[in-house]
Amino acid sequence: MQRVLSIDGGGVRGLIAALVLAELEDRAGRPISALFDLIAGTSTGALLGLALLRPGANGCPHWTARDLATQYETNAPRIFSRSVWRVLRTANGSLAPKYPSSHLERELRSQLGETMFSHALRDMIVTSYDLRNRRPFFFKTADVRAGRTQDLPMRTVARCSAAAPTYFSPGRVRDRTGPRRFIDGGVYANNPAMCAFADVRTTKSDAPVVLVSVGTGSLTTNLATPRMARAGSLGWARPLFDVVLDGQEDAADHQLRRLLGPPGYVRLEADLDDRSEPIDNTGESNLDLLRQSAARLIDQQSAGLDAIAATLTRT
């Protein structure tokens, strides 16, 4: 049995995923690293997955999901912060990345330290996009351990996956071919569940699969408005980014429901308040809305979470 966890991207909305995973750890009585054989993550989902697989003392994970949920509330406001001068100099993100990458990198170093990707407690796939070669790129622990790709610090891998265009500058990796720059894997796989399933089917074609896909909130804003019907490229700039991410998430969910279906596939996704859709809204009122969304999901899916915990601890 291959037990697979997939965690969506979504910036500060990753708080929802962290709270859901904390609930799963509580109900199973085991850390996420003991419940799954493979974790796939995009952007904030990659940060979560890497942190949950960071080894600590005595081979135990360094962080619990509950730790990471708490850190979202303290770290996210620091990551998504900028001076008035930067707002003016970048024209609010129109002329340069909206946020300085130094804040993100400082928090990644604090959360992941100098731990190497190869030292992850379980196998992991992290999505990113290679700007030089113009193609999706997957950071895989399996490739590193087999000597097919270079080993990197976890924080570098996370930086490449979380480099959301217009929000942060690209991540940078130097290999024998020279410098390469990477951006957020959400541009093609904000929900990386299908990528994880394809990898398992390629490497372990006969193994039964249990795949748990955790989202960061389903978008609900109505775009079928007269204003959007008249919008041009400027009006569609931000909504289009959300539509692409949201559409890919739902497409992957549809495909896996058809291919695996229950009980082999479970999608845990909360509905969002319209005000919580921005990935960089770190105000306390929005954090509270995200907590409420997670609490509603946990309450609605309580029996399902118990069933998932039982399945994962039985295999």
PDB file of C-alpha atoms in Angstrom:
ATOM      1  CA  MET A   1       0.000   0.000   0.000  1.00  0.00           C
ATOM      2  CA  GLN A   2       1.362   3.398  -1.021  1.00  0.00           C
ATOM      3  CA  ARG A   3       0.108   6.171   1.239  1.00  0.00           C
ATOM      4  CA  VAL A   4       0.344   9.553  -0.490  1.00  0.00           C
ATOM      5  CA  LEU A   5      -0.290  13.068   0.802  1.00  0.00           C
ATOM      6  CA  SER A   6      -0.701  16.044  -1.528  1.00  0.00           C
ATOM      7  CA  ILE A   7      -0.780  19.647  -0.248  1.00  0.00           C
ATOM      8  CA  ASP A   8      -1.931  22.558  -2.429  1.00  0.00           C
ATOM      9  CA  GLY A   9      -0.329  25.950  -2.781  1.00  0.00           C
ATOM     10  CA  GLY A  10      -2.080  29.059  -1.505  1.00  0.00           C
ATOM     11  CA  GLY A  11       0.163  31.393   0.478  1.00  0.00           C
ATOM     12  CA  VAL A  12      -1.228  32.304   3.877  1.00  0.00           C
ATOM     13  CA  ARG A  13      -4.201  30.055   3.160  1.00  0.00           C
ATOM     14  CA  GLY A  14      -1.831  27.185   3.927  1.00  0.00           C
ATOM     15  CA  LEU A  15      -2.992  27.770   7.504  1.00  0.00           C
ATOM     16  CA  ILE A  16      -6.103  25.759   6.584  1.00  0.00           C
ATOM     17  CA  ALA A  17      -4.023  22.795   5.400  1.00  0.00           C
ATOM     18  CA  ALA A  18      -1.810  22.968   8.505  1.00  0.00           C
ATOM     19  CA  LEU A  19      -4.846  22.861  10.816  1.00  0.00           C
ATOM     20  CA  VAL A  20      -6.391  19.944   8.914  1.00  0.00           C
ATOM     21  CA  LEU A  21      -3.116  18.004   9.087  1.00  0.00           C
ATOM     22  CA  ALA A  22      -2.816  18.803  12.792  1.00  0.00           C
ATOM     23  CA  GLU A  23      -6.267  17.299  13.289  1.00  0.00           C
ATOM     24  CA  LEU A  24      -5.236  14.207  11.338  1.00  0.00           C
ATOM     25  CA  GLU A  25      -2.110  13.794  13.493  1.00  0.00           C
ATOM     26  CA  ASP A  26      -4.218  14.116  16.642  1.00  0.00           C
ATOM     27  CA  ARG A  27      -6.735  11.506  15.516  1.00  0.00           C
ATOM     28  CA  ALA A  28      -4.129   9.056  14.249  1.00  0.00           C
ATOM     29  CA  GLY A  29      -1.814   9.542  17.217  1.00  0.00           C
ATOM     30  CA  ARG A  30       1.144   9.624  14.836  1.00  0.00           C
ATOM     31  CA  PRO A  31       3.124  12.311  12.983  1.00  0.00           C
ATOM     32  CA  ILE A  32       2.454  12.914   9.300  1.00  0.00           C
ATOM     33  CA  SER A  33       5.850  11.400   8.469  1.00  0.00           C
ATOM     34  CA  ALA A  34       4.673   8.092   9.950  1.00  0.00           C
ATOM     35  CA  LEU A  35       1.319   8.168   8.164  1.00  0.00           C
ATOM     36  CA  PHE A  36       2.512   8.649   4.567  1.00  0.00           C
ATOM     37  CA  ASP A  37       5.141   7.154   2.280  1.00  0.00           C
ATOM     38  CA  LEU A  38       5.217  10.101  -0.128  1.00  0.00           C
ATOM     39  CA  ILE A  39       4.329  13.773   0.206  1.00  0.00           C
ATOM     40  CA  ALA A  40       3.852  16.117  -2.759  1.00  0.00           C
ATOM     41  CA  GLY A  41       3.645  19.855  -2.231  1.00  0.00           C
ATOM     42  CA  THR A  42       3.377  23.077  -4.170  1.00  0.00           C
ATOM     43  CA  SER A  43       4.442  26.482  -2.830  1.00  0.00           C
ATOM     44  CA  THR A  44       3.070  26.830   0.715  1.00  0.00           C
ATOM     45  CA  GLY A  45       2.204  23.115   0.492  1.00  0.00           C
ATOM     46  CA  ALA A  46       5.851  22.386  -0.245  1.00  0.00           C
ATOM     47  CA  LEU A  47       6.899  24.430   2.784  1.00  0.00           C
ATOM     48  CA  LEU A  48       4.495  22.455   4.949  1.00  0.00           C
ATOM     49  CA  GLY A  49       5.593  19.091   3.580  1.00  0.00           C
ATOM     50  CA  LEU A  50       9.294  19.835   3.919  1.00  0.00           C
ATOM     51  CA  ALA A  51       8.900  21.097   7.479  1.00  0.00           C
ATOM     52  CA  LEU A  52       6.885  18.001   8.452  1.00  0.00           C
ATOM     53  CA  LEU A  53       9.649  15.806   7.013  1.00  0.00           C
ATOM     54  CA  ARG A  54      12.528  17.684   8.626  1.00  0.00           C
ATOM     55  CA  PRO A  55      14.236  15.227  10.991  1.00  0.00           C
ATOM     56  CA  GLY A  56      14.694  16.213  14.605  1.00  0.00           C
ATOM     57  CA  ALA A  57      16.132  14.435  17.607  1.00  0.00           C
ATOM     58  CA  ASN A  58      16.091  10.628  17.701  1.00  0.00           C
ATOM     59  CA  GLY A  59      14.710  10.360  14.187  1.00  0.00           C
ATOM     60  CA  CYS A  60      11.454  12.082  15.115  1.00  0.00           C
ATOM     61  CA  PRO A  61      10.113  14.987  13.051  1.00  0.00           C
ATOM     62  CA  HIS A  62      11.381  18.414  14.086  1.00  0.00           C
ATOM     63  CA  TRP A  63       7.911  19.984  13.802  1.00  0.00           C
ATOM     64  CA  THR A  64       4.335  18.839  14.319  1.00  0.00           C
ATOM     65  CA  ALA A  65       1.542  20.104  12.090  1.00  0.00           C
ATOM     66  CA  ARG A  66       0.190  21.993  15.112  1.00  0.00           C
ATOM     67  CA  ASP A  67       3.560  23.759  15.457  1.00  0.00           C
ATOM     68  CA  LEU A  68       3.392  24.808  11.826  1.00  0.00           C
ATOM     69  CA  ALA A  69      -0.175  26.079  12.123  1.00  0.00           C
ATOM     70  CA  THR A  70       0.970  28.334  14.938  1.00  0.00           C
ATOM     71  CA  GLN A  71       3.927  29.492  12.863  1.00  0.00           C
ATOM     72  CA  TYR A  72       1.654  30.562  10.010  1.00  0.00           C
ATOM     73  CA  GLU A  73       0.103  33.093  12.330  1.00  0.00           C
ATOM     74  CA  THR A  74       3.479  34.572  13.283  1.00  0.00           C
ATOM     75  CA  ASN A  75       5.573  34.008  10.138  1.00  0.00           C
ATOM     76  CA  ALA A  76       3.123  34.891   7.360  1.00  0.00           C
ATOM     77  CA  PRO A  77       2.807  38.556   8.409  1.00  0.00           C
ATOM     78  CA  ARG A  78       6.607  38.812   8.304  1.00  0.00           C
ATOM     79  CA  ILE A  79       6.885  37.112   4.894  1.00  0.00           C
ATOM     80  CA  PHE A  80       4.178  39.271   3.328  1.00  0.00           C
ATOM     81  CA  SER A  81       5.453  42.587   4.636  1.00  0.00           C
ATOM     82  CA  ARG A  82       6.950  45.586   2.822  1.00  0.00           C
ATOM     83  CA  SER A  83       7.828  49.166   3.433  1.00  0.00           C
ATOM     84  CA  VAL A  84       5.950  52.160   2.097  1.00  0.00           C
ATOM     85  CA  TRP A  85       9.030  52.864  -0.021  1.00  0.00           C
ATOM     86  CA  ARG A  86       8.764  49.441  -1.668  1.00  0.00           C
ATOM     87  CA  VAL A  87       5.068  49.994  -2.403  1.00  0.00           C
ATOM     88  CA  LEU A  88       5.948  53.229  -4.155  1.00  0.00           C
ATOM     89  CA  ARG A  89       9.101  51.971  -5.895  1.00  0.00           C
ATOM     90  CA  THR A  90       7.391  48.873  -7.318  1.00  0.00           C
ATOM     91  CA  ALA A  91       4.086  50.627  -8.058  1.00  0.00           C
ATOM     92  CA  ASN A  92       2.439  48.157  -5.704  1.00  0.00           C
ATOM     93  CA  GLY A  93       4.031  45.186  -7.449  1.00  0.00           C
ATOM     94  CA  SER A  94       3.476  46.350 -11.038  1.00  0.00           C
ATOM     95  CA  LEU A  95       7.135  47.161 -11.768  1.00  0.00           C
ATOM     96  CA  ALA A  96       8.905  44.589  -9.555  1.00  0.00           C
ATOM     97  CA  PRO A  97       8.015  41.779  -7.148  1.00  0.00           C
ATOM     98  CA  LYS A  98       5.535  42.937  -4.548  1.00  0.00           C
ATOM     99  CA  TYR A  99       7.557  41.641  -1.575  1.00  0.00           C
ATOM    100  CA  PRO A 100      11.279  41.454  -0.801  1.00  0.00           C
ATOM    101  CA  SER A 101      12.478  37.852  -0.971  1.00  0.00           C
ATOM    102  CA  SER A 102      14.731  38.366   2.050  1.00  0.00           C
ATOM    103  CA  HIS A 103      11.745  38.049   4.397  1.00  0.00           C
ATOM    104  CA  LEU A 104      10.722  34.717   2.891  1.00  0.00           C
ATOM    105  CA  GLU A 105      14.285  33.407   2.920  1.00  0.00           C
ATOM    106  CA  ARG A 106      14.768  34.371   6.566  1.00  0.00           C
ATOM    107  CA  GLU A 107      11.665  32.437   7.620  1.00  0.00           C
ATOM    108  CA  LEU A 108      12.641  29.425   5.517  1.00  0.00           C
ATOM    109  CA  ARG A 109      16.036  29.324   7.196  1.00  0.00           C
ATOM    110  CA  SER A 110      14.370  29.480  10.596  1.00  0.00           C
ATOM    111  CA  GLN A 111      11.904  26.705   9.766  1.00  0.00           C
ATOM    112  CA  LEU A 112      14.119  24.356   7.757  1.00  0.00           C
ATOM    113  CA  GLY A 113      17.633  25.233   8.917  1.00  0.00           C
ATOM    114  CA  GLU A 114      20.440  23.646   6.918  1.00  0.00           C
ATOM    115  CA  THR A 115      18.717  20.269   6.563  1.00  0.00           C
ATOM    116  CA  MET A 116      19.396  18.726   3.176  1.00  0.00           C
ATOM    117  CA  PHE A 117      16.577  17.565   0.932  1.00  0.00           C
ATOM    118  CA  SER A 118      17.992  14.024   0.915  1.00  0.00           C
ATOM    119  CA  HIS A 119      17.531  13.827   4.697  1.00  0.00           C
ATOM    120  CA  ALA A 120      13.727  14.105   4.513  1.00  0.00           C
ATOM    121  CA  LEU A 121      12.067  11.471   6.664  1.00  0.00           C
ATOM    122  CA  ARG A 122       9.972  10.252   3.720  1.00  0.00           C
ATOM    123  CA  ASP A 123       9.986  10.598  -0.047  1.00  0.00           C
ATOM    124  CA  MET A 124       8.876  13.979  -1.316  1.00  0.00           C
ATOM    125  CA  ILE A 125       8.027  15.663  -4.607  1.00  0.00           C
ATOM    126  CA  VAL A 126       8.175  19.461  -4.793  1.00  0.00           C
ATOM    127  CA  THR A 127       6.827  21.238  -7.860  1.00  0.00           C
ATOM    128  CA  SER A 128       8.524  24.201  -9.506  1.00  0.00           C
ATOM    129  CA  TYR A 129       8.924  25.695 -12.973  1.00  0.00           C
ATOM    130  CA  ASP A 130      12.325  26.021 -14.675  1.00  0.00           C
ATOM    131  CA  LEU A 131      12.486  29.402 -16.431  1.00  0.00           C
ATOM    132  CA  ARG A 132      15.643  28.612 -18.402  1.00  0.00           C
ATOM    133  CA  ASN A 133      14.370  25.399 -19.946  1.00  0.00           C
ATOM    134  CA  ARG A 134      10.721  26.505 -19.965  1.00  0.00           C
ATOM    135  CA  ARG A 135       9.303  23.364 -18.429  1.00  0.00           C
ATOM    136  CA  PRO A 136       7.899  21.989 -15.175  1.00  0.00           C
ATOM    137  CA  PHE A 137      10.541  20.747 -12.778  1.00  0.00           C
ATOM    138  CA  PHE A 138      10.081  18.288  -9.932  1.00  0.00           C
ATOM    139  CA  PHE A 139      12.486  18.231  -7.006  1.00  0.00           C
ATOM    140  CA  LYS A 140      12.372  14.590  -5.887  1.00  0.00           C
ATOM    141  CA  THR A 141      14.125  12.995  -2.955  1.00  0.00           C
ATOM    142  CA  ALA A 142      14.167   9.728  -4.924  1.00  0.00           C
ATOM    143  CA  ASP A 143      16.207  11.383  -7.698  1.00  0.00           C
ATOM    144  CA  VAL A 144      18.658  12.877  -5.194  1.00  0.00           C
ATOM    145  CA  ARG A 145      19.154   9.605  -3.353  1.00  0.00           C
ATOM    146  CA  ALA A 146      19.709   7.771  -6.643  1.00  0.00           C
ATOM    147  CA  GLY A 147      22.344  10.322  -7.708  1.00  0.00           C
ATOM    148  CA  ARG A 148      20.300  11.608 -10.660  1.00  0.00           C
ATOM    149  CA  THR A 149      20.125  15.200  -9.378  1.00  0.00           C
ATOM    150  CA  GLN A 150      22.118  17.289  -6.944  1.00  0.00           C
ATOM    151  CA  ASP A 151      21.231  17.523  -3.284  1.00  0.00           C
ATOM    152  CA  LEU A 152      20.135  20.925  -2.008  1.00  0.00           C
ATOM    153  CA  PRO A 153      19.123  22.426   1.329  1.00  0.00           C
ATOM    154  CA  MET A 154      15.420  22.041   2.006  1.00  0.00           C
ATOM    155  CA  ARG A 155      15.127  25.813   2.262  1.00  0.00           C
ATOM    156  CA  THR A 156      16.443  26.212  -1.301  1.00  0.00           C
ATOM    157  CA  VAL A 157      13.922  23.708  -2.650  1.00  0.00           C
ATOM    158  CA  ALA A 158      11.142  25.474  -0.766  1.00  0.00           C
ATOM    159  CA  ARG A 159      12.277  28.867  -2.080  1.00  0.00           C
ATOM    160  CA  CYS A 160      12.054  27.635  -5.692  1.00  0.00           C
ATOM    161  CA  SER A 161       8.545  26.278  -5.216  1.00  0.00           C
ATOM    162  CA  ALA A 162       7.231  29.332  -3.360  1.00  0.00           C
ATOM    163  CA  ALA A 163       8.490  31.986  -5.794  1.00  0.00           C
ATOM    164  CA  ALA A 164       5.026  33.117  -6.878  1.00  0.00           C
ATOM    165  CA  PRO A 165       5.310  35.421  -9.923  1.00  0.00           C
ATOM    166  CA  THR A 166       4.698  39.095  -9.085  1.00  0.00           C
ATOM    167  CA  TYR A 167       4.965  38.337  -5.346  1.00  0.00           C
ATOM    168  CA  PHE A 168       8.596  37.176  -5.063  1.00  0.00           C
ATOM    169  CA  SER A 169      11.639  37.015  -7.307  1.00  0.00           C
ATOM    170  CA  PRO A 170      12.518  33.575  -8.774  1.00  0.00           C
ATOM    171  CA  GLY A 171      14.493  31.074  -6.746  1.00  0.00           C
ATOM    172  CA  ARG A 172      18.019  30.388  -7.964  1.00  0.00           C
ATOM    173  CA  VAL A 173      20.026  27.167  -8.156  1.00  0.00           C
ATOM    174  CA  ARG A 174      23.499  26.765  -9.649  1.00  0.00           C
ATOM    175  CA  ASP A 175      24.454  23.429 -11.160  1.00  0.00           C
ATOM    176  CA  ARG A 176      27.180  22.255 -13.544  1.00  0.00           C
ATOM    177  CA  THR A 177      25.355  23.903 -16.462  1.00  0.00           C
ATOM    178  CA  GLY A 178      25.222  27.294 -14.777  1.00  0.00           C
ATOM    179  CA  PRO A 179      22.556  29.279 -12.904  1.00  0.00           C
ATOM    180  CA  ARG A 180      18.930  28.223 -13.176  1.00  0.00           C
ATOM    181  CA  ARG A 181      15.917  30.165 -11.965  1.00  0.00           C
ATOM    182  CA  PHE A 182      12.658  28.678 -10.753  1.00  0.00           C
ATOM    183  CA  ILE A 183       9.184  29.967  -9.991  1.00  0.00           C
ATOM    184  CA  ASP A 184       6.143  28.687  -8.124  1.00  0.00           C
ATOM    185  CA  GLY A 185       4.967  25.237  -9.208  1.00  0.00           C
ATOM    186  CA  GLY A 186       1.429  26.560  -8.932  1.00  0.00           C
ATOM    187  CA  VAL A 187       1.690  27.870 -12.496  1.00  0.00           C
ATOM    188  CA  TYR A 188       0.960  24.302 -13.626  1.00  0.00           C
ATOM    189  CA  ALA A 189       0.204  22.196 -10.522  1.00  0.00           C
ATOM    190  CA  ASN A 190      -1.192  24.178  -7.625  1.00  0.00           C
ATOM    191  CA  ASN A 191      -2.814  20.890  -6.663  1.00  0.00           C
ATOM    192  CA  PRO A 192       0.034  18.384  -7.157  1.00  0.00           C
ATOM    193  CA  ALA A 193      -2.043  15.288  -6.380  1.00  0.00           C
ATOM    194  CA  MET A 194      -2.117  14.051  -9.985  1.00  0.00           C
ATOM    195  CA  CYS A 195       1.656  14.534 -10.261  1.00  0.00           C
ATOM    196  CA  ALA A 196       2.121  12.389  -7.158  1.00  0.00           C
ATOM    197  CA  PHE A 197      -0.242   9.697  -8.427  1.00  0.00           C
ATOM    198  CA  ALA A 198       1.551   9.536 -11.794  1.00  0.00           C
ATOM    199  CA  ASP A 199       4.890   9.147 -10.011  1.00  0.00           C
ATOM    200  CA  VAL A 200       3.618   6.289  -7.843  1.00  0.00           C
ATOM    201  CA  ARG A 201       2.087   4.539 -10.829  1.00  0.00           C
ATOM    202  CA  THR A 202       5.403   4.841 -12.706  1.00  0.00           C
ATOM    203  CA  THR A 203       7.611   3.551  -9.909  1.00  0.00           C
ATOM    204  CA  LYS A 204       5.229   1.117  -8.180  1.00  0.00           C
ATOM    205  CA  SER A 205       2.717   0.221 -10.854  1.00  0.00           C
ATOM    206  CA  ASP A 206       1.048  -2.656  -9.009  1.00  0.00           C
ATOM    207  CA  ALA A 207       0.753  -1.133  -5.548  1.00  0.00           C
ATOM    208  CA  PRO A 208      -2.678  -0.096  -4.270  1.00  0.00           C
ATOM    209  CA  VAL A 209      -2.799   3.623  -3.466  1.00  0.00           C
ATOM    210  CA  VAL A 210      -4.417   5.716  -0.741  1.00  0.00           C
ATOM    211  CA  LEU A 211      -4.139   9.388  -1.703  1.00  0.00           C
ATOM    212  CA  VAL A 212      -5.180  12.222   0.613  1.00  0.00           C
ATOM    213  CA  SER A 213      -5.283  15.634  -1.069  1.00  0.00           C
ATOM    214  CA  VAL A 214      -5.454  18.673   1.218  1.00  0.00           C
ATOM    215  CA  GLY A 215      -6.483  22.023  -0.247  1.00  0.00           C
ATOM    216  CA  THR A 216      -6.052  25.584   0.965  1.00  0.00           C
ATOM    217  CA  GLY A 217      -9.579  26.798   0.317  1.00  0.00           C
ATOM    218  CA  SER A 218     -11.955  26.785  -2.636  1.00  0.00           C
ATOM    219  CA  LEU A 219     -12.450  30.169  -4.321  1.00  0.00           C
ATOM    220  CA  THR A 220     -16.034  31.429  -4.351  1.00  0.00           C
ATOM    221  CA  THR A 221     -15.956  34.936  -5.852  1.00  0.00           C
ATOM    222  CA  ASN A 222     -18.442  35.282  -8.713  1.00  0.00           C
ATOM    223  CA  LEU A 223     -16.610  36.449 -11.850  1.00  0.00           C
ATOM    224  CA  ALA A 224     -19.694  36.373 -14.105  1.00  0.00           C
ATOM    225  CA  THR A 225     -20.239  40.104 -13.693  1.00  0.00           C
ATOM    226  CA  PRO A 226     -20.749  42.939 -16.184  1.00  0.00           C
ATOM    227  CA  ARG A 227     -17.437  44.451 -15.091  1.00  0.00           C
ATOM    228  CA  MET A 228     -15.503  41.272 -15.938  1.00  0.00           C
ATOM    229  CA  ALA A 229     -17.414  40.881 -19.197  1.00  0.00           C
ATOM    230  CA  ARG A 230     -15.949  44.237 -20.274  1.00  0.00           C
ATOM    231  CA  ALA A 231     -12.482  43.680 -18.787  1.00  0.00           C
ATOM    232  CA  GLY A 232      -9.299  43.758 -20.830  1.00  0.00           C
ATOM    233  CA  SER A 233      -5.798  42.534 -20.009  1.00  0.00           C
ATOM    234  CA  LEU A 234      -5.409  44.868 -17.008  1.00  0.00           C
ATOM    235  CA  GLY A 235      -8.753  43.879 -15.514  1.00  0.00           C
ATOM    236  CA  TRP A 236      -8.060  40.173 -15.991  1.00  0.00           C
ATOM    237  CA  ALA A 237      -4.464  40.234 -14.696  1.00  0.00           C
ATOM    238  CA  ARG A 238      -5.189  39.168 -11.106  1.00  0.00           C
ATOM    239  CA  PRO A 239      -8.458  37.216 -11.634  1.00  0.00           C
ATOM    240  CA  LEU A 240      -6.833  35.182 -14.408  1.00  0.00           C
ATOM    241  CA  PHE A 241      -4.057  34.053 -12.056  1.00  0.00           C
ATOM    242  CA  ASP A 242      -6.684  32.815  -9.595  1.00  0.00           C
ATOM    243  CA  VAL A 243      -8.748  31.161 -12.336  1.00  0.00           C
ATOM    244  CA  VAL A 244      -5.732  29.204 -13.615  1.00  0.00           C
ATOM    245  CA  LEU A 245      -4.868  27.939 -10.126  1.00  0.00           C
ATOM    246  CA  ASP A 246      -8.459  27.154  -9.211  1.00  0.00           C
ATOM    247  CA  GLY A 247      -9.148  25.433 -12.523  1.00  0.00           C
ATOM    248  CA  GLN A 248      -6.099  23.206 -12.258  1.00  0.00           C
ATOM    249  CA  GLU A 249      -7.002  22.213  -8.705  1.00  0.00           C
ATOM    250  CA  ASP A 250     -10.503  21.160  -9.746  1.00  0.00           C
ATOM    251  CA  ALA A 251      -9.242  19.357 -12.863  1.00  0.00           C
ATOM    252  CA  ALA A 252      -6.818  17.253 -10.809  1.00  0.00           C
ATOM    253  CA  ASP A 253      -9.595  16.491  -8.331  1.00  0.00           C
ATOM    254  CA  HIS A 254     -11.922  15.409 -11.168  1.00  0.00           C
ATOM    255  CA  GLN A 255      -9.279  13.158 -12.717  1.00  0.00           C
ATOM    256  CA  LEU A 256      -8.446  11.410  -9.463  1.00  0.00           C
ATOM    257  CA  ARG A 257     -12.085  10.901  -8.546  1.00  0.00           C
ATOM    258  CA  ARG A 258     -12.491   9.085 -11.862  1.00  0.00           C
ATOM    259  CA  LEU A 259      -9.246   7.113 -11.599  1.00  0.00           C
ATOM    260  CA  LEU A 260      -9.229   6.191  -7.916  1.00  0.00           C
ATOM    261  CA  GLY A 261     -12.487   7.239  -6.318  1.00  0.00           C
ATOM    262  CA  PRO A 262     -13.296   6.548  -2.665  1.00  0.00           C
ATOM    263  CA  PRO A 263     -11.941   5.102  -0.489  1.00  0.00           C
ATOM    264  CA  GLY A 264      -8.605   5.264  -2.344  1.00  0.00           C
ATOM    265  CA  TYR A 265      -8.845   9.012  -2.928  1.00  0.00           C
ATOM    266  CA  VAL A 266      -9.958  11.708  -0.493  1.00  0.00           C
ATOM    267  CA  ARG A 267     -10.031  15.465  -1.112  1.00  0.00           C
ATOM    268  CA  LEU A 268     -10.169  17.728   1.946  1.00  0.00           C
ATOM    269  CA  GLU A 269     -11.061  21.240   0.802  1.00  0.00           C
ATOM    270  CA  ALA A 270     -12.666  24.117   2.711  1.00  0.00           C
ATOM    271  CA  ASP A 271     -14.917  26.820   1.295  1.00  0.00           C
ATOM    272  CA  LEU A 272     -13.486  30.314   1.610  1.00  0.00           C
ATOM    273  CA  ASP A 273     -15.059  33.583   2.511  1.00  0.00           C
ATOM    274  CA  ASP A 274     -14.574  35.919  -0.487  1.00  0.00           C
ATOM    275  CA  ARG A 275     -12.388  38.147   1.673  1.00  0.00           C
ATOM    276  CA  SER A 276      -9.935  35.280   2.313  1.00  0.00           C
ATOM    277  CA  GLU A 277      -9.051  34.545  -1.302  1.00  0.00           C
ATOM    278  CA  PRO A 278      -5.854  36.680  -1.545  1.00  0.00           C
ATOM    279  CA  ILE A 279      -2.781  34.600  -0.755  1.00  0.00           C
ATOM    280  CA  ASP A 280      -1.082  37.509   1.042  1.00  0.00           C
ATOM    281  CA  ASN A 281      -3.817  38.815   3.345  1.00  0.00           C
ATOM    282  CA  THR A 282      -2.210  38.300   6.750  1.00  0.00           C
ATOM    283  CA  GLY A 283      -4.451  40.571   8.780  1.00  0.00           C
ATOM    284  CA  GLU A 284      -5.706  39.110  12.041  1.00  0.00           C
ATOM    285  CA  SER A 285      -9.319  39.252  10.856  1.00  0.00           C
ATOM    286  CA  ASN A 286      -8.434  37.176   7.800  1.00  0.00           C
ATOM    287  CA  LEU A 287      -6.409  34.682   9.833  1.00  0.00           C
ATOM    288  CA  ASP A 288      -9.495  34.249  11.986  1.00  0.00           C
ATOM    289  CA  LEU A 289     -11.628  33.619   8.876  1.00  0.00           C
ATOM    290  CA  LEU A 290      -9.134  30.968   7.742  1.00  0.00           C
ATOM    291  CA  ARG A 291      -9.305  29.295  11.148  1.00  0.00           C
ATOM    292  CA  GLN A 292     -13.081  29.278  10.885  1.00  0.00           C
ATOM    293  CA  SER A 293     -12.935  27.717   7.408  1.00  0.00           C
ATOM    294  CA  ALA A 294     -10.650  24.960   8.712  1.00  0.00           C
ATOM    295  CA  ALA A 295     -12.892  24.369  11.739  1.00  0.00           C
ATOM    296  CA  ARG A 296     -15.981  24.017   9.514  1.00  0.00           C
ATOM    297  CA  LEU A 297     -14.194  21.546   7.248  1.00  0.00           C
ATOM    298  CA  ILE A 298     -12.989  19.475  10.209  1.00  0.00           C
ATOM    299  CA  ASP A 299     -16.492  19.434  11.675  1.00  0.00           C
ATOM    300  CA  GLN A 300     -18.127  18.500   8.356  1.00  0.00           C
ATOM    301  CA  GLN A 301     -15.549  15.817   7.589  1.00  0.00           C
ATOM    302  CA  SER A 302     -15.153  14.475  11.128  1.00  0.00           C
ATOM    303  CA  ALA A 303     -16.235  10.935  10.284  1.00  0.00           C
ATOM    304  CA  GLY A 304     -14.124  11.006   7.140  1.00  0.00           C
ATOM    305  CA  LEU A 305     -11.047  12.112   9.071  1.00  0.00           C
ATOM    306  CA  ASP A 306     -11.553   9.251  11.522  1.00  0.00           C
ATOM    307  CA  ALA A 307     -11.788   6.845   8.597  1.00  0.00           C
ATOM    308  CA  ILE A 308      -8.647   8.255   6.984  1.00  0.00           C
ATOM    309  CA  ALA A 309      -6.735   7.990  10.272  1.00  0.00           C
ATOM    310  CA  ALA A 310      -7.858   4.384  10.694  1.00  0.00           C
ATOM    311  CA  THR A 311      -6.827   3.482   7.145  1.00  0.00           C
ATOM    312  CA  LEU A 312      -3.426   5.119   7.411  1.00  0.00           C
ATOM    313  CA  THR A 313      -2.593   3.505  10.730  1.00  0.00           C
ATOM    314  CA  ARG A 314      -3.778   0.098   9.562  1.00  0.00           C
ATOM    315  CA  THR A 315      -1.494  -0.101   6.505  1.00  0.00           C
TER     316      THR A 315
END
